[in-house]
N, CA, C and O atoms as a CHARMM CRD file, in Angstrom:
* protein
*
  228
    1    1 MET  N     56.02800 -21.86200-362.60600 PROA 1      0.00000
    2    1 MET  CA    57.40700 -21.82400-362.12200 PROA 1      0.00000
    3    1 MET  C     58.10500 -20.55200-362.59100 PROA 1      0.00000
    4    1 MET  O     58.76900 -19.88100-361.80100 PROA 1      0.00000
    5    2 ALA  N     57.95900 -20.21700-363.86900 PROA 2      0.00000
    6    2 ALA  CA    58.62100 -19.03400-364.41000 PROA 2      0.00000
    7    2 ALA  C     58.07900 -17.76500-363.76500 PROA 2      0.00000
    8    2 ALA  O     58.83100 -16.81800-363.53400 PROA 2      0.00000
    9    3 LYS  N     56.78100 -17.73800-363.47300 PROA 3      0.00000
   10    3 LYS  CA    56.19400 -16.55800-362.84800 PROA 3      0.00000
   11    3 LYS  C     56.74500 -16.36800-361.43300 PROA 3      0.00000
   12    3 LYS  O     57.03400 -15.24200-361.03000 PROA 3      0.00000
   13    4 ARG  N     56.89300 -17.45600-360.68000 PROA 4      0.00000
   14    4 ARG  CA    57.43500 -17.38600-359.32300 PROA 4      0.00000
   15    4 ARG  C     58.88500 -16.89600-359.35900 PROA 4      0.00000
   16    4 ARG  O     59.28500 -16.09300-358.51600 PROA 4      0.00000
   17    5 LEU  N     59.66400 -17.36600-360.31600 PROA 5      0.00000
   18    5 LEU  CA    61.04300 -16.92400-360.46700 PROA 5      0.00000
   19    5 LEU  C     61.09000 -15.44000-360.79600 PROA 5      0.00000
   20    5 LEU  O     61.93500 -14.71500-360.27200 PROA 5      0.00000
   21    6 GLU  N     60.19600 -14.98600-361.65400 PROA 6      0.00000
   22    6 GLU  CA    60.14400 -13.57600-362.03400 PROA 6      0.00000
   23    6 GLU  C     59.77600 -12.70500-360.83600 PROA 6      0.00000
   24    6 GLU  O     60.33600 -11.62100-360.67400 PROA 6      0.00000
   25    7 GLU  N     58.84600 -13.15600-359.99200 PROA 7      0.00000
   26    7 GLU  CA    58.45500 -12.40700-358.79800 PROA 7      0.00000
   27    7 GLU  C     59.62300 -12.28400-357.83400 PROA 7      0.00000
   28    7 GLU  O     59.81500 -11.22600-357.23500 PROA 7      0.00000
   29    8 ASN  N     60.40600 -13.34500-357.67100 PROA 8      0.00000
   30    8 ASN  CA    61.55500 -13.30100-356.78100 PROA 8      0.00000
   31    8 ASN  C     62.63900 -12.37300-357.31500 PROA 8      0.00000
   32    8 ASN  O     63.30000 -11.69400-356.53000 PROA 8      0.00000
   33    9 LEU  N     62.83400 -12.32800-358.61400 PROA 9      0.00000
   34    9 LEU  CA    63.84500 -11.45100-359.19600 PROA 9      0.00000
   35    9 LEU  C     63.45800  -9.99000-359.08300 PROA 9      0.00000
   36    9 LEU  O     64.33600  -9.12900-359.03200 PROA 9      0.00000
   37   10 MET  N     62.19100  -9.69000-359.04400 PROA 10     0.00000
   38   10 MET  CA    61.72900  -8.31700-358.94700 PROA 10     0.00000
   39   10 MET  C     62.05900  -7.70100-357.59400 PROA 10     0.00000
   40   10 MET  O     62.11800  -6.47600-357.48300 PROA 10     0.00000
   41   11 LYS  N     62.27400  -8.50600-356.57000 PROA 11     0.00000
   42   11 LYS  CA    62.57900  -7.99400-355.24200 PROA 11     0.00000
   43   11 LYS  C     63.98800  -7.41700-355.17000 PROA 11     0.00000
   44   11 LYS  O     64.26300  -6.58600-354.30400 PROA 11     0.00000
   45   12 PHE  N     64.87600  -7.83200-356.04600 PROA 12     0.00000
   46   12 PHE  CA    66.25300  -7.37700-356.02600 PROA 12     0.00000
   47   12 PHE  C     66.40800  -6.17100-356.94300 PROA 12     0.00000
   48   12 PHE  O     66.20700  -6.26600-358.15300 PROA 12     0.00000
   49   13 THR  N     66.76200  -5.05400-356.36000 PROA 13     0.00000
   50   13 THR  CA    66.94200  -3.83300-357.12300 PROA 13     0.00000
   51   13 THR  C     68.38300  -3.35100-356.95200 PROA 13     0.00000
   52   13 THR  O     69.19400  -4.00100-356.29200 PROA 13     0.00000
   53   14 GLU  N     68.68100  -2.22000-357.54800 PROA 14     0.00000
   54   14 GLU  CA    70.01300  -1.63400-357.37900 PROA 14     0.00000
   55   14 GLU  C     70.26100  -1.31800-355.90900 PROA 14     0.00000
   56   14 GLU  O     71.38100  -1.46100-355.41900 PROA 14     0.00000
   57   15 ASP  N     69.21200  -0.88700-355.20400 PROA 15     0.00000
   58   15 ASP  CA    69.36100  -0.57500-353.78300 PROA 15     0.00000
   59   15 ASP  C     69.79600  -1.79700-352.98300 PROA 15     0.00000
   60   15 ASP  O     70.71200  -1.70900-352.16600 PROA 15     0.00000
   61   16 THR  N     69.14900  -2.93100-353.20900 PROA 16     0.00000
   62   16 THR  CA    69.46600  -4.11400-352.41200 PROA 16     0.00000
   63   16 THR  C     70.76300  -4.78000-352.83700 PROA 16     0.00000
   64   16 THR  O     71.42800  -5.40900-352.01400 PROA 16     0.00000
   65   17 ARG  N     71.13100  -4.65900-354.08300 PROA 17     0.00000
   66   17 ARG  CA    72.34000  -5.34000-354.56600 PROA 17     0.00000
   67   17 ARG  C     73.59600  -4.48800-354.48200 PROA 17     0.00000
   68   17 ARG  O     74.69600  -5.02900-354.36900 PROA 17     0.00000
   69   18 VAL  N     73.45800  -3.15900-354.53600 PROA 18     0.00000
   70   18 VAL  CA    74.63800  -2.29600-354.60300 PROA 18     0.00000
   71   18 VAL  C     74.67200  -1.26500-353.47500 PROA 18     0.00000
   72   18 VAL  O     75.60800  -1.25700-352.67600 PROA 18     0.00000
   73   19 LYS  N     73.67700  -0.41000-353.40300 PROA 19     0.00000
   74   19 LYS  CA    73.73200   0.73400-352.49300 PROA 19     0.00000
   75   19 LYS  C     73.80200   0.33700-351.01900 PROA 19     0.00000
   76   19 LYS  O     74.66400   0.82500-350.28800 PROA 19     0.00000
   77   20 ILE  N     72.91900  -0.52800-350.58500 PROA 20     0.00000
   78   20 ILE  CA    72.88100  -0.89900-349.16800 PROA 20     0.00000
   79   20 ILE  C     74.15500  -1.63200-348.74200 PROA 20     0.00000
   80   20 ILE  O     74.70600  -1.28500-347.69800 PROA 20     0.00000
   81   21 PRO  N     74.65300  -2.61900-349.48200 PROA 21     0.00000
   82   21 PRO  CA    75.91500  -3.25000-349.07300 PROA 21     0.00000
   83   21 PRO  C     77.09900  -2.27900-349.04100 PROA 21     0.00000
   84   21 PRO  O     77.96700  -2.38900-348.17400 PROA 21     0.00000
   85   22 VAL  N     77.13600  -1.33300-349.97800 PROA 22     0.00000
   86   22 VAL  CA    78.23500  -0.35700-349.98600 PROA 22     0.00000
   87   22 VAL  C     78.15600   0.54100-348.76400 PROA 22     0.00000
   88   22 VAL  O     79.17500   0.81100-348.13000 PROA 22     0.00000
   89   23 ILE  N     76.96000   1.00600-348.42500 PROA 23     0.00000
   90   23 ILE  CA    76.79900   1.85000-347.23800 PROA 23     0.00000
   91   23 ILE  C     77.22900   1.09700-345.99100 PROA 23     0.00000
   92   23 ILE  O     77.93700   1.65100-345.15100 PROA 23     0.00000
   93   24 LEU  N     76.81400  -0.15300-345.85700 PROA 24     0.00000
   94   24 LEU  CA    77.20000  -0.94400-344.68000 PROA 24     0.00000
   95   24 LEU  C     78.70700  -1.15600-344.61800 PROA 24     0.00000
   96   24 LEU  O     79.29600  -1.09300-343.53900 PROA 24     0.00000
   97   25 HSD  N     79.33100  -1.40300-345.75200 PROA 25     0.00000
   98   25 HSD  CA    80.77800  -1.60300-345.79000 PROA 25     0.00000
   99   25 HSD  C     81.51700  -0.32500-345.37600 PROA 25     0.00000
  100   25 HSD  O     82.47500  -0.38700-344.60500 PROA 25     0.00000
  101   26 LEU  N     81.08600   0.80600-345.87400 PROA 26     0.00000
  102   26 LEU  CA    81.73900   2.07000-345.52100 PROA 26     0.00000
  103   26 LEU  C     81.55100   2.41800-344.05400 PROA 26     0.00000
  104   26 LEU  O     82.44800   2.99100-343.43600 PROA 26     0.00000
  105   27 ILE  N     80.39600   2.08100-343.48500 PROA 27     0.00000
  106   27 ILE  CA    80.17700   2.31700-342.05400 PROA 27     0.00000
  107   27 ILE  C     81.13000   1.45300-341.23900 PROA 27     0.00000
  108   27 ILE  O     81.66400   1.90800-340.22700 PROA 27     0.00000
  109   28 ARG  N     81.35100   0.21400-341.66700 PROA 28     0.00000
  110   28 ARG  CA    82.30600  -0.66100-340.96500 PROA 28     0.00000
  111   28 ARG  C     83.72900  -0.11300-341.04600 PROA 28     0.00000
  112   28 ARG  O     84.53500  -0.34400-340.14400 PROA 28     0.00000
  113   29 LEU  N     84.03800   0.60700-342.11200 PROA 29     0.00000
  114   29 LEU  CA    85.37000   1.19400-342.26200 PROA 29     0.00000
  115   29 LEU  C     85.53800   2.48500-341.46200 PROA 29     0.00000
  116   29 LEU  O     86.64000   3.02800-341.39000 PROA 29     0.00000
  117   30 GLY  N     84.46300   2.97600-340.86500 PROA 30     0.00000
  118   30 GLY  CA    84.56200   4.15200-340.01900 PROA 30     0.00000
  119   30 GLY  C     83.89900   5.40400-340.56700 PROA 30     0.00000
  120   30 GLY  O     83.89700   6.44200-339.90500 PROA 30     0.00000
  121   31 TYR  N     83.34500   5.32500-341.74900 PROA 31     0.00000
  122   31 TYR  CA    82.62600   6.47200-342.28800 PROA 31     0.00000
  123   31 TYR  C     81.25800   6.55300-341.63200 PROA 31     0.00000
  124   31 TYR  O     80.72000   5.54100-341.18300 PROA 31     0.00000
  125   32 SER  N     80.69500   7.75200-341.57400 PROA 32     0.00000
  126   32 SER  CA    79.34800   7.89300-341.03600 PROA 32     0.00000
  127   32 SER  C     78.38900   8.23800-342.16600 PROA 32     0.00000
  128   32 SER  O     78.74900   8.93100-343.11800 PROA 32     0.00000
  129   33 TYR  N     77.17500   7.74800-342.04500 PROA 33     0.00000
  130   33 TYR  CA    76.16900   7.95300-343.08000 PROA 33     0.00000
  131   33 TYR  C     75.57700   9.34400-342.92500 PROA 33     0.00000
  132   33 TYR  O     75.23100   9.75200-341.81700 PROA 33     0.00000
  133   34 LEU  N     75.46100  10.05800-344.00300 PROA 34     0.00000
  134   34 LEU  CA    74.93000  11.41500-343.99300 PROA 34     0.00000
  135   34 LEU  C     73.68700  11.43900-344.86800 PROA 34     0.00000
  136   34 LEU  O     73.77900  11.40000-346.09500 PROA 34     0.00000
  137   35 SER  N     72.53300  11.50400-344.23400 PROA 35     0.00000
  138   35 SER  CA    71.27800  11.54900-344.98200 PROA 35     0.00000
  139   35 SER  C     71.09300  12.93900-345.56900 PROA 35     0.00000
  140   35 SER  O     71.24800  13.93700-344.86400 PROA 35     0.00000
  141   36 LEU  N     70.77000  13.01100-346.82400 PROA 36     0.00000
  142   36 LEU  CA    70.58800  14.30000-347.48900 PROA 36     0.00000
  143   36 LEU  C     69.23000  14.92200-347.18900 PROA 36     0.00000
  144   36 LEU  O     69.00700  16.09300-347.49900 PROA 36     0.00000
  145   37 LYS  N     68.33400  14.17100-346.60000 PROA 37     0.00000
  146   37 LYS  CA    67.00300  14.69500-346.30900 PROA 37     0.00000
  147   37 LYS  C     67.03300  15.80400-345.27200 PROA 37     0.00000
  148   37 LYS  O     66.22600  16.73100-345.33200 PROA 37     0.00000
  149   38 THR  N     67.95000  15.71700-344.32700 PROA 38     0.00000
  150   38 THR  CA    67.98000  16.69100-343.23100 PROA 38     0.00000
  151   38 THR  C     69.13100  17.67500-343.34700 PROA 38     0.00000
  152   38 THR  O     69.30500  18.51100-342.45900 PROA 38     0.00000
  153   39 GLN  N     69.90800  17.60800-344.38800 PROA 39     0.00000
  154   39 GLN  CA    71.08700  18.44300-344.52900 PROA 39     0.00000
  155   39 GLN  C     70.82600  19.65900-345.41800 PROA 39     0.00000
  156   39 GLN  O     69.97100  19.63400-346.30400 PROA 39     0.00000
  157   40 ALA  N     71.58100  20.71700-345.15700 PROA 40     0.00000
  158   40 ALA  CA    71.56100  21.89800-346.01900 PROA 40     0.00000
  159   40 ALA  C     72.97000  22.06300-346.56100 PROA 40     0.00000
  160   40 ALA  O     73.93400  22.07200-345.79500 PROA 40     0.00000
  161   41 TRP  N     73.09700  22.19300-347.86900 PROA 41     0.00000
  162   41 TRP  CA    74.40400  22.34900-348.45900 PROA 41     0.00000
  163   41 TRP  C     74.36300  23.38900-349.56300 PROA 41     0.00000
  164   41 TRP  O     73.31300  23.68100-350.13500 PROA 41     0.00000
  165   42 ASP  N     75.53100  23.93600-349.84400 PROA 42     0.00000
  166   42 ASP  CA    75.66600  24.91700-350.91300 PROA 42     0.00000
  167   42 ASP  C     75.72200  24.14700-352.22700 PROA 42     0.00000
  168   42 ASP  O     76.66800  23.40300-352.48400 PROA 42     0.00000
  169   43 LYS  N     74.70600  24.33400-353.04800 PROA 43     0.00000
  170   43 LYS  CA    74.61000  23.54300-354.27800 PROA 43     0.00000
  171   43 LYS  C     75.62400  23.96600-355.33400 PROA 43     0.00000
  172   43 LYS  O     75.94500  23.18300-356.22700 PROA 43     0.00000
  173   44 GLU  N     76.13000  25.18800-355.24500 PROA 44     0.00000
  174   44 GLU  CA    77.14800  25.62300-356.20800 PROA 44     0.00000
  175   44 GLU  C     78.48300  24.92500-355.97800 PROA 44     0.00000
  176   44 GLU  O     79.15900  24.51900-356.92400 PROA 44     0.00000
  177   45 THR  N     78.85100  24.79200-354.70100 PROA 45     0.00000
  178   45 THR  CA    80.14500  24.19900-354.37000 PROA 45     0.00000
  179   45 THR  C     80.03100  22.75600-353.89200 PROA 45     0.00000
  180   45 THR  O     81.03400  22.04900-353.78800 PROA 45     0.00000
  181   46 ASN  N     78.80000  22.31800-353.60100 PROA 46     0.00000
  182   46 ASN  CA    78.53500  20.98400-353.08200 PROA 46     0.00000
  183   46 ASN  C     79.23700  20.75600-351.73600 PROA 46     0.00000
  184   46 ASN  O     79.71600  19.66100-351.44500 PROA 46     0.00000
  185   47 ILE  N     79.28300  21.81700-350.92900 PROA 47     0.00000
  186   47 ILE  CA    79.90800  21.76600-349.60900 PROA 47     0.00000
  187   47 ILE  C     78.83000  21.90800-348.54900 PROA 47     0.00000
  188   47 ILE  O     77.90300  22.70400-348.69600 PROA 47     0.00000
  189   48 PHE  N     78.95600  21.13500-347.48100 PROA 48     0.00000
  190   48 PHE  CA    78.07600  21.24300-346.33200 PROA 48     0.00000
  191   48 PHE  C     78.72100  22.24000-345.36900 PROA 48     0.00000
  192   48 PHE  O     79.66000  21.87200-344.66300 PROA 48     0.00000
  193   49 PRO  N     78.25000  23.48700-345.31600 PROA 49     0.00000
  194   49 PRO  CA    78.91900  24.52300-344.51100 PROA 49     0.00000
  195   49 PRO  C     79.06800  24.16700-343.03700 PROA 49     0.00000
  196   49 PRO  O     80.11000  24.43700-342.43900 PROA 49     0.00000
  197   50 GLU  N     78.04700  23.57100-342.44800 PROA 50     0.00000
  198   50 GLU  CA    78.11100  23.22300-341.02900 PROA 50     0.00000
  199   50 GLU  C     79.22000  22.20900-340.75600 PROA 50     0.00000
  200   50 GLU  O     79.96800  22.35900-339.79000 PROA 50     0.00000
  201   51 ILE  N     79.33300  21.20000-341.57800 PROA 51     0.00000
  202   51 ILE  CA    80.37000  20.17600-341.41000 PROA 51     0.00000
  203   51 ILE  C     81.74400  20.76500-341.73200 PROA 51     0.00000
  204   51 ILE  O     82.73000  20.46500-341.05800 PROA 51     0.00000
  205   52 PHE  N     81.79800  21.59600-342.75700 PROA 52     0.00000
  206   52 PHE  CA    83.07000  22.19200-343.17400 PROA 52     0.00000
  207   52 PHE  C     83.64100  23.07600-342.07200 PROA 52     0.00000
  208   52 PHE  O     84.82600  22.97400-341.75500 PROA 52     0.00000
  209   53 THR  N     82.81400  23.94600-341.48200 PROA 53     0.00000
  210   53 THR  CA    83.32200  24.84300-340.44400 PROA 53     0.00000
  211   53 THR  C     83.70300  24.08600-339.18400 PROA 53     0.00000
  212   53 THR  O     84.66700  24.46200-338.51800 PROA 53     0.00000
  213   54 SER  N     82.97200  23.02400-338.83400 PROA 54     0.00000
  214   54 SER  CA    83.33700  22.26300-337.63700 PROA 54     0.00000
  215   54 SER  C     84.64100  21.45500-337.88000 PROA 54     0.00000
  216   54 SER  O     85.40300  21.23600-336.93800 PROA 54     0.00000
  217   55 ALA  N     84.89400  21.02700-339.08700 PROA 55     0.00000
  218   55 ALA  CA    86.12300  20.28800-339.38100 PROA 55     0.00000
  219   55 ALA  C     87.33100  21.21400-339.47100 PROA 55     0.00000
  220   55 ALA  O     88.45800  20.79200-339.21100 PROA 55     0.00000
  221   56 ARG  N     87.10700  22.44800-339.83200 PROA 56     0.00000
  222   56 ARG  CA    88.19400  23.41100-339.98100 PROA 56     0.00000
  223   56 ARG  C     88.75900  23.86000-338.65000 PROA 56     0.00000
  224   56 ARG  O     89.94400  24.18200-338.56200 PROA 56     0.00000
  225   57 CYS  N     87.94100  23.89000-337.61500 PROA 57     0.00000
  226   57 CYS  CA    88.38700  24.39100-336.30500 PROA 57     0.00000
  227   57 CYS  C     89.21200  23.39500-335.54900 PROA 57     0.00000
  228   57 CYS  O     89.65500  23.67800-334.43600 PROA 57     0.00000
């Protein structure tokens, strides 16, 4: 019984308990998800130049 309980608890991580629900909530509020895998940003200023210039115009 204890082993089965331990296996079930291992499935819940920070991603499933915190990150994913927060992302879904913010999307419902109108924010869009920005994956960092495909983005290029200035690491000194932490600004995404492409998004910044399109928002400025």
